PDB file of C-alpha atoms in Angstrom:
ATOM      1  CA  GLY A 216       4.920  -3.836 -14.599  1.00  0.00           C
ATOM      2  CA  ARG A 217       8.801  -3.051 -14.764  1.00  0.00           C
ATOM      3  CA  ALA A 218       8.169   0.523 -15.552  1.00  0.00           C
ATOM      4  CA  LEU A 219       5.851   0.867 -13.039  1.00  0.00           C
ATOM      5  CA  ASN A 220       8.474  -0.973 -10.262  1.00  0.00           C
ATOM      6  CA  GLN A 221      11.339   1.253 -11.523  1.00  0.00           C
ATOM      7  CA  GLU A 222       9.362   4.755 -11.220  1.00  0.00           C
ATOM      8  CA  ASN A 223       8.476   3.773  -7.681  1.00  0.00           C
ATOM      9  CA  GLN A 224      12.017   2.875  -6.747  1.00  0.00           C
ATOM     10  CA  ARG A 225      13.022   6.633  -8.234  1.00  0.00           C
ATOM     11  CA  ARG A 226      10.203   8.064  -6.261  1.00  0.00           C
ATOM     12  CA  LEU A 227      11.243   6.133  -2.849  1.00  0.00           C
ATOM     13  CA  ASN A 228      14.873   7.055  -3.154  1.00  0.00           C
ATOM     14  CA  ASN A 229      13.779  10.943  -3.855  1.00  0.00           C
ATOM     15  CA  ARG A 230      11.458  11.066  -1.022  1.00  0.00           C
ATOM     16  CA  ASN A 231      13.650   8.930   1.534  1.00  0.00           C
ATOM     17  CA  ASN A 232      16.137  11.122   4.080  1.00  0.00           C
ATOM     18  CA  HIS A 233      17.887   8.262   5.404  1.00  0.00           C
ATOM     19  CA  LYS A 234      21.355   7.482   4.702  1.00  0.00           C
ATOM     20  CA  GLN A 235      20.562   4.097   3.307  1.00  0.00           C
ATOM     21  CA  PRO A 236      18.026   3.613   0.201  1.00  0.00           C
ATOM     22  CA  ILE A 237      15.136   1.571   0.852  1.00  0.00           C
ATOM     23  CA  LYS A 238      14.586  -0.958  -1.274  1.00  0.00           C
ATOM     24  CA  TRP A 239      11.147  -1.023  -3.509  1.00  0.00           C
ATOM     25  CA  LYS A 240       9.764  -4.416  -3.096  1.00  0.00           C
ATOM     26  CA  GLN A 241       8.299  -5.145  -6.666  1.00  0.00           C
ATOM     27  CA  LEU A 242       4.633  -5.452  -6.924  1.00  0.00           C
ATOM     28  CA  ASP A 243       3.037  -8.553  -8.931  1.00  0.00           C
ATOM     29  CA  TYR A 244      -0.772  -9.117  -9.919  1.00  0.00           C
ATOM     30  CA  ILE A 245      -1.618 -10.925  -6.616  1.00  0.00           C
ATOM     31  CA  GLU A 246      -0.447  -8.079  -4.385  1.00  0.00           C
ATOM     32  CA  LEU A 247      -2.388  -5.674  -6.770  1.00  0.00           C
ATOM     33  CA  GLU A 248      -5.232  -7.810  -6.330  1.00  0.00           C
ATOM     34  CA  ALA A 249      -5.120  -7.611  -2.265  1.00  0.00           C
ATOM     35  CA  PHE A 250      -4.282  -4.148  -2.105  1.00  0.00           C
ATOM     36  CA  LEU A 251      -7.457  -3.328  -4.635  1.00  0.00           C
ATOM     37  CA  SER A 252      -9.591  -5.911  -2.542  1.00  0.00           C
ATOM     38  CA  LEU A 253      -8.627  -4.024   0.796  1.00  0.00           C
ATOM     39  CA  LEU A 254      -9.741  -0.577  -0.934  1.00  0.00           C
ATOM     40  CA  ILE A 255     -12.957  -2.273  -2.039  1.00  0.00           C
ATOM     41  CA  GLN A 256     -13.241  -4.030   1.678  1.00  0.00           C
ATOM     42  CA  ALA A 257     -13.242  -0.667   3.339  1.00  0.00           C
ATOM     43  CA  GLY A 258     -15.132   0.672   1.139  1.00  0.00           C
ATOM     44  CA  ALA A 259     -18.018  -1.641   1.786  1.00  0.00           C
ATOM     45  CA  GLU A 260     -17.736  -1.411   5.320  1.00  0.00           C
ATOM     46  CA  PHE A 261     -17.838   2.392   5.162  1.00  0.00           C
ATOM     47  CA  SER A 262     -14.660   2.584   6.837  1.00  0.00           C
ATOM     48  CA  HIS A 263     -13.895   5.922   5.478  1.00  0.00           C
ATOM     49  CA  HIS A 264     -14.114   7.418   9.132  1.00  0.00           C
ATOM     50  CA  GLN A 265     -11.423   4.662  10.441  1.00  0.00           C
ATOM     51  CA  SER A 266      -7.734   5.737  10.229  1.00  0.00           C
ATOM     52  CA  LEU A 267      -5.240   3.113   8.430  1.00  0.00           C
ATOM     53  CA  VAL A 268      -3.713   2.752  11.826  1.00  0.00           C
ATOM     54  CA  GLU A 269      -7.582   1.733  12.845  1.00  0.00           C
ATOM     55  CA  LEU A 270      -8.129  -0.556  10.161  1.00  0.00           C
ATOM     56  CA  TRP A 271      -4.706  -2.637  10.735  1.00  0.00           C
ATOM     57  CA  ASP A 272      -5.601  -2.728  14.870  1.00  0.00           C
ATOM     58  CA  ILE A 273      -6.963  -6.588  15.053  1.00  0.00           C
ATOM     59  CA  SER A 274      -9.069  -5.228  18.129  1.00  0.00           C
ATOM     60  CA  ARG A 275     -10.893  -2.438  16.337  1.00  0.00           C
ATOM     61  CA  SER A 276     -11.188  -4.104  13.061  1.00  0.00           C
ATOM     62  CA  ARG A 277     -11.370  -7.483  11.182  1.00  0.00           C
ATOM     63  CA  PRO A 278      -8.186  -9.194  10.931  1.00  0.00           C
ATOM     64  CA  ILE A 279      -8.281  -9.364   6.992  1.00  0.00           C
ATOM     65  CA  TYR A 280      -6.335  -6.108   6.592  1.00  0.00           C
ATOM     66  CA  HIS A 281      -3.563  -7.189   9.034  1.00  0.00           C
ATOM     67  CA  ALA A 282      -3.823 -10.527   7.497  1.00  0.00           C
ATOM     68  CA  THR A 283      -3.268  -9.599   3.652  1.00  0.00           C
ATOM     69  CA  MET A 284      -0.245  -7.272   3.978  1.00  0.00           C
ATOM     70  CA  SER A 285       1.439  -4.848   6.268  1.00  0.00           C
ATOM     71  CA  LEU A 286       0.214  -1.096   7.127  1.00  0.00           C
ATOM     72  CA  GLU A 287       3.795   0.145   5.845  1.00  0.00           C
ATOM     73  CA  ARG A 288       3.276  -1.868   2.567  1.00  0.00           C
ATOM     74  CA  PHE A 289      -0.163  -1.081   2.217  1.00  0.00           C
ATOM     75  CA  LYS A 290       0.640   2.671   2.900  1.00  0.00           C
ATOM     76  CA  ASN A 291       3.802   2.704   0.225  1.00  0.00           C
ATOM     77  CA  LEU A 292       1.196   1.240  -2.437  1.00  0.00           C
ATOM     78  CA  LEU A 293      -1.254   3.789  -1.574  1.00  0.00           C
ATOM     79  CA  ARG A 294       1.490   6.699  -1.822  1.00  0.00           C
ATOM     80  CA  PHE A 295       3.473   5.495  -5.169  1.00  0.00           C
ATOM     81  CA  LEU A 296       0.508   3.523  -7.420  1.00  0.00           C
ATOM     82  CA  ARG A 297      -0.750   5.687 -10.164  1.00  0.00           C
ATOM     83  CA  PHE A 298      -2.750   4.874 -12.864  1.00  0.00           C
ATOM     84  CA  ASP A 299      -2.181   7.955 -14.976  1.00  0.00           C
ATOM     85  CA  ASP A 300       0.705   8.902 -17.443  1.00  0.00           C
ATOM     86  CA  ARG A 301       2.984  10.772 -15.096  1.00  0.00           C
TER      87      ARG A 301
END
């Protein structure tokens, strides 16, 4: 919810070395479901040996990854999404 989005904006600003702050795009239920679905899809396809760049390359992998969300958004969610109390 709101606390998750605020915490992720704070983390993004702390890791940002650019002069302009990067705006955290709020995560909603539909996008969270899409993110988790991509993780499950990659596991079901035994894609653990492929890099994220390869998964998002439509000439090397299924187009579902590229069609669902951008690689940068996926990496940000992977980096900042937490399921603990920290």
